[in-house]
């Protein structure tokens, strides 16, 4: 729903019933204000105060309508938060909109419109306003990837990357994935030739890093992965993974739990709860699945978490001794833990997106919200 449509509805009609909802709604307004104040095409030929009036005029402006429909009719328990958010927004609009218009006017070049096409005989008309390009924004997957990288950089991990076209050895054999494993099947893996695949996970980079650097090793590996999946709301033949690996003396499962608990709280917020359940992967022993409490319903049960209150977000475990050996590391001296997660899935959970395909369709109406 466009912002103009939202500001004529009440909080009740918008199904906003708590403080978090109010904050999210005002955040959306701020994004719209930010986007509009960079929209050169829209404001260039308008009177100088058009942008300011649209947001701040006494009657019918966005803020006037928010005051009328959100603030004045807010249920009693939301009055303080709506008031606070409204005042902050008003101050921000007052501070920023005039500056934005000045920037737009300054960016206009008198040269941009002249001398185009065949007729270059006329001198440029210096009084014409020029064209300026609208700014792009960071893709949500990139944004989430960088956020994850920052958390691990803060813990002392390094970022490592590697080839997307991999050998069968690094993608499967070195990871202790047996010849008979179903994931090796043509149905699941995109083969370039008998010995070469599009990597199905980022784990081969971890083997390469163990060979290259040895132990101790603390790395995260973000990147594109490929599987022979039919696209639907939760599958894409190209997706993004981030894996982490810690190898050192005396590394235990407690280090893994503590690190992933810290990561989840940094990423989803301090109130998130984290749960580990036993699982199986050929490259870790023991292995676990990591669940976080559902951020939509706070663990109460909703459609996103299928009424369970928990969402599965990662796989993890202690690196299998054979995998350490394959990376050239002595499992009698060193131990390690590893985890793997879908960046796309984290982005979907964080932003409440129900279709992975939206990330890859280049629809500006979707992308410009980030
Ligand atoms: C999942 C599971 C996982 C790893 C990835 C890993 C890599 C090496 C050694 C041991 Cl080189 N483990 N990676 C470990 C456990 C789980 O990912 O479901 N990811 C979305």
JSON list of N, CA and C in Angstrom, two decimals, residues 29-106:
[
{"chain": "A", "resi": 29, "resn": "UNK", "atom": "N", "xyz": [7.36, 5.27, 6.88]},
{"chain": "A", "resi": 29, "resn": "UNK", "atom": "CA", "xyz": [7.15, 6.66, 6.46]},
{"chain": "A", "resi": 29, "resn": "UNK", "atom": "C", "xyz": [8.49, 7.34, 6.22]},
{"chain": "A", "resi": 30, "resn": "UNK", "atom": "N", "xyz": [9.45, 7.05, 7.10]},
{"chain": "A", "resi": 30, "resn": "UNK", "atom": "CA", "xyz": [10.77, 7.68, 6.94]},
{"chain": "A", "resi": 30, "resn": "UNK", "atom": "C", "xyz": [11.44, 7.22, 5.66]},
{"chain": "A", "resi": 31, "resn": "UNK", "atom": "N", "xyz": [11.29, 5.94, 5.33]},
{"chain": "A", "resi": 31, "resn": "UNK", "atom": "CA", "xyz": [11.87, 5.44, 4.07]},
{"chain": "A", "resi": 31, "resn": "UNK", "atom": "C", "xyz": [11.22, 6.16, 2.89]},
{"chain": "A", "resi": 32, "resn": "UNK", "atom": "N", "xyz": [9.89, 6.33, 2.95]},
{"chain": "A", "resi": 32, "resn": "UNK", "atom": "CA", "xyz": [9.19, 7.01, 1.84]},
{"chain": "A", "resi": 32, "resn": "UNK", "atom": "C", "xyz": [9.68, 8.45, 1.72]},
{"chain": "A", "resi": 33, "resn": "UNK", "atom": "N", "xyz": [9.88, 9.11, 2.86]},
{"chain": "A", "resi": 33, "resn": "UNK", "atom": "CA", "xyz": [10.34, 10.50, 2.84]},
{"chain": "A", "resi": 33, "resn": "UNK", "atom": "C", "xyz": [11.74, 10.58, 2.24]},
{"chain": "A", "resi": 34, "resn": "UNK", "atom": "N", "xyz": [12.58, 9.65, 2.67]},
{"chain": "A", "resi": 34, "resn": "UNK", "atom": "CA", "xyz": [13.97, 9.58, 2.19]},
{"chain": "A", "resi": 34, "resn": "UNK", "atom": "C", "xyz": [13.98, 9.37, 0.67]},
{"chain": "A", "resi": 35, "resn": "UNK", "atom": "N", "xyz": [13.17, 8.41, 0.20]},
{"chain": "A", "resi": 35, "resn": "UNK", "atom": "CA", "xyz": [13.12, 8.08, -1.23]},
{"chain": "A", "resi": 35, "resn": "UNK", "atom": "C", "xyz": [12.63, 9.28, -2.03]},
{"chain": "A", "resi": 36, "resn": "UNK", "atom": "N", "xyz": [11.55, 9.90, -1.54]},
{"chain": "A", "resi": 36, "resn": "UNK", "atom": "CA", "xyz": [10.99, 11.05, -2.27]},
{"chain": "A", "resi": 36, "resn": "UNK", "atom": "C", "xyz": [11.96, 12.21, -2.32]},
{"chain": "A", "resi": 37, "resn": "UNK", "atom": "N", "xyz": [12.71, 12.39, -1.23]},
{"chain": "A", "resi": 37, "resn": "UNK", "atom": "CA", "xyz": [13.57, 13.57, -1.24]},
{"chain": "A", "resi": 37, "resn": "UNK", "atom": "C", "xyz": [14.80, 13.38, -2.12]},
{"chain": "A", "resi": 38, "resn": "UNK", "atom": "N", "xyz": [14.94, 12.16, -2.69]},
{"chain": "A", "resi": 38, "resn": "UNK", "atom": "CA", "xyz": [16.04, 11.97, -3.66]},
{"chain": "A", "resi": 38, "resn": "UNK", "atom": "C", "xyz": [15.50, 11.89, -5.09]},
{"chain": "A", "resi": 39, "resn": "UNK", "atom": "N", "xyz": [14.19, 12.03, -5.24]},
{"chain": "A", "resi": 39, "resn": "UNK", "atom": "CA", "xyz": [13.56, 11.81, -6.55]},
{"chain": "A", "resi": 39, "resn": "UNK", "atom": "C", "xyz": [13.63, 13.08, -7.40]},
{"chain": "A", "resi": 40, "resn": "UNK", "atom": "N", "xyz": [14.79, 13.29, -8.03]},
{"chain": "A", "resi": 40, "resn": "UNK", "atom": "CA", "xyz": [15.03, 14.51, -8.81]},
{"chain": "A", "resi": 40, "resn": "UNK", "atom": "C", "xyz": [13.96, 14.75, -9.84]},
{"chain": "A", "resi": 41, "resn": "UNK", "atom": "N", "xyz": [13.61, 13.66, -10.60]},
{"chain": "A", "resi": 41, "resn": "UNK", "atom": "CA", "xyz": [12.67, 13.79, -11.71]},
{"chain": "A", "resi": 41, "resn": "UNK", "atom": "C", "xyz": [11.36, 14.42, -11.22]},
{"chain": "A", "resi": 42, "resn": "UNK", "atom": "N", "xyz": [10.94, 14.00, -10.05]},
{"chain": "A", "resi": 42, "resn": "UNK", "atom": "CA", "xyz": [9.64, 14.43, -9.53]},
{"chain": "A", "resi": 42, "resn": "UNK", "atom": "C", "xyz": [9.62, 15.90, -9.12]},
{"chain": "A", "resi": 43, "resn": "UNK", "atom": "N", "xyz": [10.70, 16.38, -8.51]},
{"chain": "A", "resi": 43, "resn": "UNK", "atom": "CA", "xyz": [10.66, 17.72, -7.90]},
{"chain": "A", "resi": 43, "resn": "UNK", "atom": "C", "xyz": [11.30, 18.82, -8.73]},
{"chain": "A", "resi": 44, "resn": "UNK", "atom": "N", "xyz": [12.07, 18.41, -9.76]},
{"chain": "A", "resi": 44, "resn": "UNK", "atom": "CA", "xyz": [12.87, 19.41, -10.46]},
{"chain": "A", "resi": 44, "resn": "UNK", "atom": "C", "xyz": [12.03, 20.55, -11.03]},
{"chain": "A", "resi": 45, "resn": "UNK", "atom": "N", "xyz": [10.89, 20.19, -11.63]},
{"chain": "A", "resi": 45, "resn": "UNK", "atom": "CA", "xyz": [10.10, 21.24, -12.27]},
{"chain": "A", "resi": 45, "resn": "UNK", "atom": "C", "xyz": [8.95, 21.76, -11.42]},
{"chain": "A", "resi": 46, "resn": "UNK", "atom": "N", "xyz": [9.02, 21.47, -10.13]},
{"chain": "A", "resi": 46, "resn": "UNK", "atom": "CA", "xyz": [7.97, 21.93, -9.22]},
{"chain": "A", "resi": 46, "resn": "UNK", "atom": "C", "xyz": [8.44, 23.18, -8.49]},
{"chain": "A", "resi": 47, "resn": "UNK", "atom": "N", "xyz": [7.51, 23.95, -7.95]},
{"chain": "A", "resi": 47, "resn": "UNK", "atom": "CA", "xyz": [7.92, 25.10, -7.14]},
{"chain": "A", "resi": 47, "resn": "UNK", "atom": "C", "xyz": [8.85, 24.65, -6.02]},
{"chain": "A", "resi": 48, "resn": "UNK", "atom": "N", "xyz": [9.71, 25.55, -5.56]},
{"chain": "A", "resi": 48, "resn": "UNK", "atom": "CA", "xyz": [10.77, 25.16, -4.62]},
{"chain": "A", "resi": 48, "resn": "UNK", "atom": "C", "xyz": [10.24, 24.49, -3.35]},
{"chain": "A", "resi": 49, "resn": "UNK", "atom": "N", "xyz": [9.04, 24.87, -2.90]},
{"chain": "A", "resi": 49, "resn": "UNK", "atom": "CA", "xyz": [8.60, 24.30, -1.63]},
{"chain": "A", "resi": 49, "resn": "UNK", "atom": "C", "xyz": [7.60, 23.16, -1.77]},
{"chain": "A", "resi": 50, "resn": "UNK", "atom": "N", "xyz": [7.50, 22.57, -2.99]},
{"chain": "A", "resi": 50, "resn": "UNK", "atom": "CA", "xyz": [6.50, 21.52, -3.22]},
{"chain": "A", "resi": 50, "resn": "UNK", "atom": "C", "xyz": [6.73, 20.30, -2.33]},
{"chain": "A", "resi": 51, "resn": "UNK", "atom": "N", "xyz": [8.00, 19.88, -2.23]},
{"chain": "A", "resi": 51, "resn": "UNK", "atom": "CA", "xyz": [8.31, 18.70, -1.41]},
{"chain": "A", "resi": 51, "resn": "UNK", "atom": "C", "xyz": [7.99, 18.99, 0.06]},
{"chain": "A", "resi": 52, "resn": "UNK", "atom": "N", "xyz": [8.39, 20.19, 0.50]},
{"chain": "A", "resi": 52, "resn": "UNK", "atom": "CA", "xyz": [8.14, 20.57, 1.89]},
{"chain": "A", "resi": 52, "resn": "UNK", "atom": "C", "xyz": [6.64, 20.60, 2.17]},
{"chain": "A", "resi": 53, "resn": "UNK", "atom": "N", "xyz": [5.88, 21.21, 1.27]},
{"chain": "A", "resi": 53, "resn": "UNK", "atom": "CA", "xyz": [4.43, 21.30, 1.46]},
{"chain": "A", "resi": 53, "resn": "UNK", "atom": "C", "xyz": [3.76, 19.94, 1.51]},
{"chain": "A", "resi": 54, "resn": "UNK", "atom": "N", "xyz": [4.21, 19.06, 0.60]},
{"chain": "A", "resi": 54, "resn": "UNK", "atom": "CA", "xyz": [3.59, 17.73, 0.57]},
{"chain": "A", "resi": 54, "resn": "UNK", "atom": "C", "xyz": [3.72, 17.04, 1.93]},
{"chain": "A", "resi": 55, "resn": "UNK", "atom": "N", "xyz": [4.84, 17.25, 2.61]},
{"chain": "A", "resi": 55, "resn": "UNK", "atom": "CA", "xyz": [5.05, 16.56, 3.88]},
{"chain": "A", "resi": 55, "resn": "UNK", "atom": "C", "xyz": [4.59, 17.36, 5.09]},
{"chain": "A", "resi": 56, "resn": "UNK", "atom": "N", "xyz": [4.78, 18.71, 5.04]},
{"chain": "A", "resi": 56, "resn": "UNK", "atom": "CA", "xyz": [4.64, 19.47, 6.28]},
{"chain": "A", "resi": 56, "resn": "UNK", "atom": "C", "xyz": [3.53, 20.51, 6.29]},
{"chain": "A", "resi": 57, "resn": "UNK", "atom": "N", "xyz": [2.85, 20.73, 5.15]},
{"chain": "A", "resi": 57, "resn": "UNK", "atom": "CA", "xyz": [1.82, 21.78, 5.13]},
{"chain": "A", "resi": 57, "resn": "UNK", "atom": "C", "xyz": [0.78, 21.54, 6.23]},
{"chain": "A", "resi": 58, "resn": "UNK", "atom": "N", "xyz": [0.16, 22.66, 6.69]},
{"chain": "A", "resi": 58, "resn": "UNK", "atom": "CA", "xyz": [-0.77, 22.57, 7.81]},
{"chain": "A", "resi": 58, "resn": "UNK", "atom": "C", "xyz": [-1.97, 21.66, 7.48]},
{"chain": "A", "resi": 59, "resn": "UNK", "atom": "N", "xyz": [-2.44, 21.74, 6.24]},
{"chain": "A", "resi": 59, "resn": "UNK", "atom": "CA", "xyz": [-3.61, 20.92, 5.86]},
{"chain": "A", "resi": 59, "resn": "UNK", "atom": "C", "xyz": [-3.24, 19.89, 4.81]},
{"chain": "A", "resi": 60, "resn": "UNK", "atom": "N", "xyz": [-3.75, 18.70, 4.97]},
{"chain": "A", "resi": 60, "resn": "UNK", "atom": "CA", "xyz": [-3.65, 17.64, 3.96]},
{"chain": "A", "resi": 60, "resn": "UNK", "atom": "C", "xyz": [-2.26, 17.12, 3.65]},
{"chain": "A", "resi": 61, "resn": "UNK", "atom": "N", "xyz": [-1.23, 17.61, 4.32]},
{"chain": "A", "resi": 61, "resn": "UNK", "atom": "CA", "xyz": [0.11, 17.05, 4.08]},
{"chain": "A", "resi": 61, "resn": "UNK", "atom": "C", "xyz": [0.18, 15.66, 4.72]},
{"chain": "A", "resi": 62, "resn": "UNK", "atom": "N", "xyz": [1.26, 14.93, 4.40]},
{"chain": "A", "resi": 62, "resn": "UNK", "atom": "CA", "xyz": [1.43, 13.60, 4.98]},
{"chain": "A", "resi": 62, "resn": "UNK", "atom": "C", "xyz": [1.41, 13.69, 6.52]},
{"chain": "A", "resi": 63, "resn": "UNK", "atom": "N", "xyz": [2.18, 14.66, 7.06]},
{"chain": "A", "resi": 63, "resn": "UNK", "atom": "CA", "xyz": [2.23, 14.74, 8.52]},
{"chain": "A", "resi": 63, "resn": "UNK", "atom": "C", "xyz": [0.90, 15.16, 9.13]},
{"chain": "A", "resi": 64, "resn": "UNK", "atom": "N", "xyz": [0.20, 16.08, 8.43]},
{"chain": "A", "resi": 64, "resn": "UNK", "atom": "CA", "xyz": [-1.11, 16.51, 8.94]},
{"chain": "A", "resi": 64, "resn": "UNK", "atom": "C", "xyz": [-2.06, 15.32, 9.01]},
{"chain": "A", "resi": 65, "resn": "UNK", "atom": "N", "xyz": [-2.00, 14.47, 8.00]},
{"chain": "A", "resi": 65, "resn": "UNK", "atom": "CA", "xyz": [-2.90, 13.32, 7.98]},
{"chain": "A", "resi": 65, "resn": "UNK", "atom": "C", "xyz": [-2.51, 12.28, 9.02]},
{"chain": "A", "resi": 66, "resn": "UNK", "atom": "N", "xyz": [-1.19, 12.10, 9.22]},
{"chain": "A", "resi": 66, "resn": "UNK", "atom": "CA", "xyz": [-0.75, 11.17, 10.26]},
{"chain": "A", "resi": 66, "resn": "UNK", "atom": "C", "xyz": [-1.25, 11.66, 11.62]},
{"chain": "A", "resi": 67, "resn": "UNK", "atom": "N", "xyz": [-1.16, 13.00, 11.83]},
{"chain": "A", "resi": 67, "resn": "UNK", "atom": "CA", "xyz": [-1.64, 13.59, 13.07]},
{"chain": "A", "resi": 67, "resn": "UNK", "atom": "C", "xyz": [-3.12, 13.28, 13.25]},
{"chain": "A", "resi": 68, "resn": "UNK", "atom": "N", "xyz": [-3.89, 13.49, 12.18]},
{"chain": "A", "resi": 68, "resn": "UNK", "atom": "CA", "xyz": [-5.35, 13.32, 12.20]},
{"chain": "A", "resi": 68, "resn": "UNK", "atom": "C", "xyz": [-5.75, 11.86, 12.39]},
{"chain": "A", "resi": 69, "resn": "UNK", "atom": "N", "xyz": [-5.18, 10.98, 11.55]},
{"chain": "A", "resi": 69, "resn": "UNK", "atom": "CA", "xyz": [-5.69, 9.60, 11.48]},
{"chain": "A", "resi": 69, "resn": "UNK", "atom": "C", "xyz": [-4.97, 8.61, 12.37]},
{"chain": "A", "resi": 70, "resn": "UNK", "atom": "N", "xyz": [-3.68, 8.87, 12.68]},
{"chain": "A", "resi": 70, "resn": "UNK", "atom": "CA", "xyz": [-2.94, 7.93, 13.52]},
{"chain": "A", "resi": 70, "resn": "UNK", "atom": "C", "xyz": [-2.88, 8.43, 14.97]},
{"chain": "A", "resi": 71, "resn": "UNK", "atom": "N", "xyz": [-2.44, 9.71, 15.13]},
{"chain": "A", "resi": 71, "resn": "UNK", "atom": "CA", "xyz": [-2.15, 10.18, 16.49]},
{"chain": "A", "resi": 71, "resn": "UNK", "atom": "C", "xyz": [-3.43, 10.46, 17.28]},
{"chain": "A", "resi": 72, "resn": "UNK", "atom": "N", "xyz": [-4.37, 11.24, 16.66]},
{"chain": "A", "resi": 72, "resn": "UNK", "atom": "CA", "xyz": [-5.55, 11.66, 17.42]},
{"chain": "A", "resi": 72, "resn": "UNK", "atom": "C", "xyz": [-6.50, 10.51, 17.73]},
{"chain": "A", "resi": 73, "resn": "UNK", "atom": "N", "xyz": [-6.47, 9.45, 16.90]},
{"chain": "A", "resi": 73, "resn": "UNK", "atom": "CA", "xyz": [-7.41, 8.34, 17.13]},
{"chain": "A", "resi": 73, "resn": "UNK", "atom": "C", "xyz": [-6.72, 7.12, 17.72]},
{"chain": "A", "resi": 74, "resn": "UNK", "atom": "N", "xyz": [-5.44, 7.29, 18.13]},
{"chain": "A", "resi": 74, "resn": "UNK", "atom": "CA", "xyz": [-4.69, 6.12, 18.63]},
{"chain": "A", "resi": 74, "resn": "UNK", "atom": "C", "xyz": [-5.33, 5.58, 19.91]},
{"chain": "A", "resi": 75, "resn": "UNK", "atom": "N", "xyz": [-5.35, 4.23, 20.07]},
{"chain": "A", "resi": 75, "resn": "UNK", "atom": "CA", "xyz": [-5.85, 3.67, 21.32]},
{"chain": "A", "resi": 75, "resn": "UNK", "atom": "C", "xyz": [-4.95, 4.15, 22.48]},
{"chain": "A", "resi": 76, "resn": "UNK", "atom": "N", "xyz": [-5.53, 4.25, 23.67]},
{"chain": "A", "resi": 76, "resn": "UNK", "atom": "CA", "xyz": [-4.87, 4.89, 24.80]},
{"chain": "A", "resi": 76, "resn": "UNK", "atom": "C", "xyz": [-3.44, 4.39, 25.04]},
{"chain": "A", "resi": 77, "resn": "UNK", "atom": "N", "xyz": [-3.26, 3.04, 24.95]},
{"chain": "A", "resi": 77, "resn": "UNK", "atom": "CA", "xyz": [-1.95, 2.49, 25.31]},
{"chain": "A", "resi": 77, "resn": "UNK", "atom": "C", "xyz": [-0.89, 2.82, 24.27]},
{"chain": "A", "resi": 78, "resn": "UNK", "atom": "N", "xyz": [-1.32, 3.24, 23.06]},
{"chain": "A", "resi": 78, "resn": "UNK", "atom": "CA", "xyz": [-0.32, 3.56, 22.03]},
{"chain": "A", "resi": 78, "resn": "UNK", "atom": "C", "xyz": [-0.06, 5.05, 21.91]},
{"chain": "A", "resi": 79, "resn": "UNK", "atom": "N", "xyz": [-0.83, 5.87, 22.67]},
{"chain": "A", "resi": 79, "resn": "UNK", "atom": "CA", "xyz": [-0.67, 7.33, 22.55]},
{"chain": "A", "resi": 79, "resn": "UNK", "atom": "C", "xyz": [0.77, 7.79, 22.78]},
{"chain": "A", "resi": 80, "resn": "UNK", "atom": "N", "xyz": [1.46, 7.32, 23.85]},
{"chain": "A", "resi": 80, "resn": "UNK", "atom": "CA", "xyz": [2.83, 7.82, 24.07]},
{"chain": "A", "resi": 80, "resn": "UNK", "atom": "C", "xyz": [3.78, 7.49, 22.92]},
{"chain": "A", "resi": 81, "resn": "UNK", "atom": "N", "xyz": [3.76, 6.25, 22.43]},
{"chain": "A", "resi": 81, "resn": "UNK", "atom": "CA", "xyz": [4.72, 5.86, 21.37]},
{"chain": "A", "resi": 81, "resn": "UNK", "atom": "C", "xyz": [4.39, 6.59, 20.06]},
{"chain": "A", "resi": 82, "resn": "UNK", "atom": "N", "xyz": [3.09, 6.71, 19.74]},
{"chain": "A", "resi": 82, "resn": "UNK", "atom": "CA", "xyz": [2.72, 7.43, 18.52]},
{"chain": "A", "resi": 82, "resn": "UNK", "atom": "C", "xyz": [3.17, 8.89, 18.63]},
{"chain": "A", "resi": 83, "resn": "UNK", "atom": "N", "xyz": [2.96, 9.49, 19.80]},
{"chain": "A", "resi": 83, "resn": "UNK", "atom": "CA", "xyz": [3.36, 10.88, 20.00]},
{"chain": "A", "resi": 83, "resn": "UNK", "atom": "C", "xyz": [4.86, 11.06, 19.81]},
{"chain": "A", "resi": 84, "resn": "UNK", "atom": "N", "xyz": [5.62, 10.15, 20.43]},
{"chain": "A", "resi": 84, "resn": "UNK", "atom": "CA", "xyz": [7.08, 10.23, 20.32]},
{"chain": "A", "resi": 84, "resn": "UNK", "atom": "C", "xyz": [7.53, 10.09, 18.88]},
{"chain": "A", "resi": 85, "resn": "UNK", "atom": "N", "xyz": [6.99, 9.07, 18.20]},
{"chain": "A", "resi": 85, "resn": "UNK", "atom": "CA", "xyz": [7.38, 8.81, 16.80]},
{"chain": "A", "resi": 85, "resn": "UNK", "atom": "C", "xyz": [6.98, 10.00, 15.92]},
{"chain": "A", "resi": 86, "resn": "UNK", "atom": "N", "xyz": [5.79, 10.55, 16.19]},
{"chain": "A", "resi": 86, "resn": "UNK", "atom": "CA", "xyz": [5.30, 11.67, 15.37]},
{"chain": "A", "resi": 86, "resn": "UNK", "atom": "C", "xyz": [6.21, 12.89, 15.53]},
{"chain": "A", "resi": 87, "resn": "UNK", "atom": "N", "xyz": [6.57, 13.20, 16.78]},
{"chain": "A", "resi": 87, "resn": "UNK", "atom": "CA", "xyz": [7.43, 14.36, 17.00]},
{"chain": "A", "resi": 87, "resn": "UNK", "atom": "C", "xyz": [8.80, 14.18, 16.36]},
{"chain": "A", "resi": 88, "resn": "UNK", "atom": "N", "xyz": [9.33, 12.96, 16.47]},
{"chain": "A", "resi": 88, "resn": "UNK", "atom": "CA", "xyz": [10.65, 12.69, 15.86]},
{"chain": "A", "resi": 88, "resn": "UNK", "atom": "C", "xyz": [10.58, 12.84, 14.35]},
{"chain": "A", "resi": 89, "resn": "UNK", "atom": "N", "xyz": [9.49, 12.33, 13.77]},
{"chain": "A", "resi": 89, "resn": "UNK", "atom": "CA", "xyz": [9.33, 12.41, 12.31]},
{"chain": "A", "resi": 89, "resn": "UNK", "atom": "C", "xyz": [9.23, 13.86, 11.86]},
{"chain": "A", "resi": 90, "resn": "UNK", "atom": "N", "xyz": [8.49, 14.65, 12.64]},
{"chain": "A", "resi": 90, "resn": "UNK", "atom": "CA", "xyz": [8.28, 16.05, 12.28]},
{"chain": "A", "resi": 90, "resn": "UNK", "atom": "C", "xyz": [9.60, 16.82, 12.31]},
{"chain": "A", "resi": 91, "resn": "UNK", "atom": "N", "xyz": [10.39, 16.52, 13.34]},
{"chain": "A", "resi": 91, "resn": "UNK", "atom": "CA", "xyz": [11.68, 17.19, 13.46]},
{"chain": "A", "resi": 91, "resn": "UNK", "atom": "C", "xyz": [12.56, 16.80, 12.28]},
{"chain": "A", "resi": 92, "resn": "UNK", "atom": "N", "xyz": [12.56, 15.50, 11.95]},
{"chain": "A", "resi": 92, "resn": "UNK", "atom": "CA", "xyz": [13.38, 15.00, 10.85]},
{"chain": "A", "resi": 92, "resn": "UNK", "atom": "C", "xyz": [12.96, 15.66, 9.53]},
{"chain": "A", "resi": 93, "resn": "UNK", "atom": "N", "xyz": [11.65, 15.75, 9.31]},
{"chain": "A", "resi": 93, "resn": "UNK", "atom": "CA", "xyz": [11.15, 16.37, 8.08]},
{"chain": "A", "resi": 93, "resn": "UNK", "atom": "C", "xyz": [11.58, 17.82, 8.01]},
{"chain": "A", "resi": 94, "resn": "UNK", "atom": "N", "xyz": [11.44, 18.54, 9.14]},
{"chain": "A", "resi": 94, "resn": "UNK", "atom": "CA", "xyz": [11.86, 19.94, 9.19]},
{"chain": "A", "resi": 94, "resn": "UNK", "atom": "C", "xyz": [13.33, 20.12, 8.90]},
{"chain": "A", "resi": 95, "resn": "UNK", "atom": "N", "xyz": [14.13, 19.18, 9.45]},
{"chain": "A", "resi": 95, "resn": "UNK", "atom": "CA", "xyz": [15.59, 19.28, 9.28]},
{"chain": "A", "resi": 95, "resn": "UNK", "atom": "C", "xyz": [16.02, 18.95, 7.86]},
{"chain": "A", "resi": 96, "resn": "UNK", "atom": "N", "xyz": [15.33, 17.98, 7.25]},
{"chain": "A", "resi": 96, "resn": "UNK", "atom": "CA", "xyz": [15.90, 17.38, 6.05]},
{"chain": "A", "resi": 96, "resn": "UNK", "atom": "C", "xyz": [15.34, 17.87, 4.72]},
{"chain": "A", "resi": 97, "resn": "UNK", "atom": "N", "xyz": [14.04, 18.26, 4.69]},
{"chain": "A", "resi": 97, "resn": "UNK", "atom": "CA", "xyz": [13.41, 18.46, 3.39]},
{"chain": "A", "resi": 97, "resn": "UNK", "atom": "C", "xyz": [13.96, 19.67, 2.64]},
{"chain": "A", "resi": 98, "resn": "UNK", "atom": "N", "xyz": [14.21, 20.75, 3.38]},
{"chain": "A", "resi": 98, "resn": "UNK", "atom": "CA", "xyz": [14.76, 21.93, 2.70]},
{"chain": "A", "resi": 98, "resn": "UNK", "atom": "C", "xyz": [16.14, 21.65, 2.13]},
{"chain": "A", "resi": 99, "resn": "UNK", "atom": "N", "xyz": [16.94, 20.92, 2.91]},
{"chain": "A", "resi": 99, "resn": "UNK", "atom": "CA", "xyz": [18.28, 20.55, 2.46]},
{"chain": "A", "resi": 99, "resn": "UNK", "atom": "C", "xyz": [18.18, 19.70, 1.19]},
{"chain": "A", "resi": 100, "resn": "UNK", "atom": "N", "xyz": [17.21, 18.75, 1.19]},
{"chain": "A", "resi": 100, "resn": "UNK", "atom": "CA", "xyz": [17.06, 17.85, 0.04]},
{"chain": "A", "resi": 100, "resn": "UNK", "atom": "C", "xyz": [16.74, 18.63, -1.22]},
{"chain": "A", "resi": 101, "resn": "UNK", "atom": "N", "xyz": [15.82, 19.61, -1.10]},
{"chain": "A", "resi": 101, "resn": "UNK", "atom": "CA", "xyz": [15.44, 20.41, -2.27]},
{"chain": "A", "resi": 101, "resn": "UNK", "atom": "C", "xyz": [16.64, 21.21, -2.78]},
{"chain": "A", "resi": 102, "resn": "UNK", "atom": "N", "xyz": [17.41, 21.77, -1.84]},
{"chain": "A", "resi": 102, "resn": "UNK", "atom": "CA", "xyz": [18.60, 22.53, -2.24]},
{"chain": "A", "resi": 102, "resn": "UNK", "atom": "C", "xyz": [19.55, 21.63, -3.01]},
{"chain": "A", "resi": 103, "resn": "UNK", "atom": "N", "xyz": [19.71, 20.39, -2.57]},
{"chain": "A", "resi": 103, "resn": "UNK", "atom": "CA", "xyz": [20.61, 19.43, -3.23]},
{"chain": "A", "resi": 103, "resn": "UNK", "atom": "C", "xyz": [20.12, 19.15, -4.65]},
{"chain": "A", "resi": 104, "resn": "UNK", "atom": "N", "xyz": [18.80, 18.93, -4.77]},
{"chain": "A", "resi": 104, "resn": "UNK", "atom": "CA", "xyz": [18.24, 18.61, -6.09]},
{"chain": "A", "resi": 104, "resn": "UNK", "atom": "C", "xyz": [18.49, 19.77, -7.05]},
{"chain": "A", "resi": 105, "resn": "UNK", "atom": "N", "xyz": [18.22, 20.98, -6.59]},
{"chain": "A", "resi": 105, "resn": "UNK", "atom": "CA", "xyz": [18.40, 22.15, -7.46]},
{"chain": "A", "resi": 105, "resn": "UNK", "atom": "C", "xyz": [19.87, 22.32, -7.83]},
{"chain": "A", "resi": 106, "resn": "UNK", "atom": "N", "xyz": [20.75, 22.06, -6.86]},
{"chain": "A", "resi": 106, "resn": "UNK", "atom": "CA", "xyz": [22.18, 22.22, -7.11]},
{"chain": "A", "resi": 106, "resn": "UNK", "atom": "C", "xyz": [22.69, 21.21, -8.13]}
]
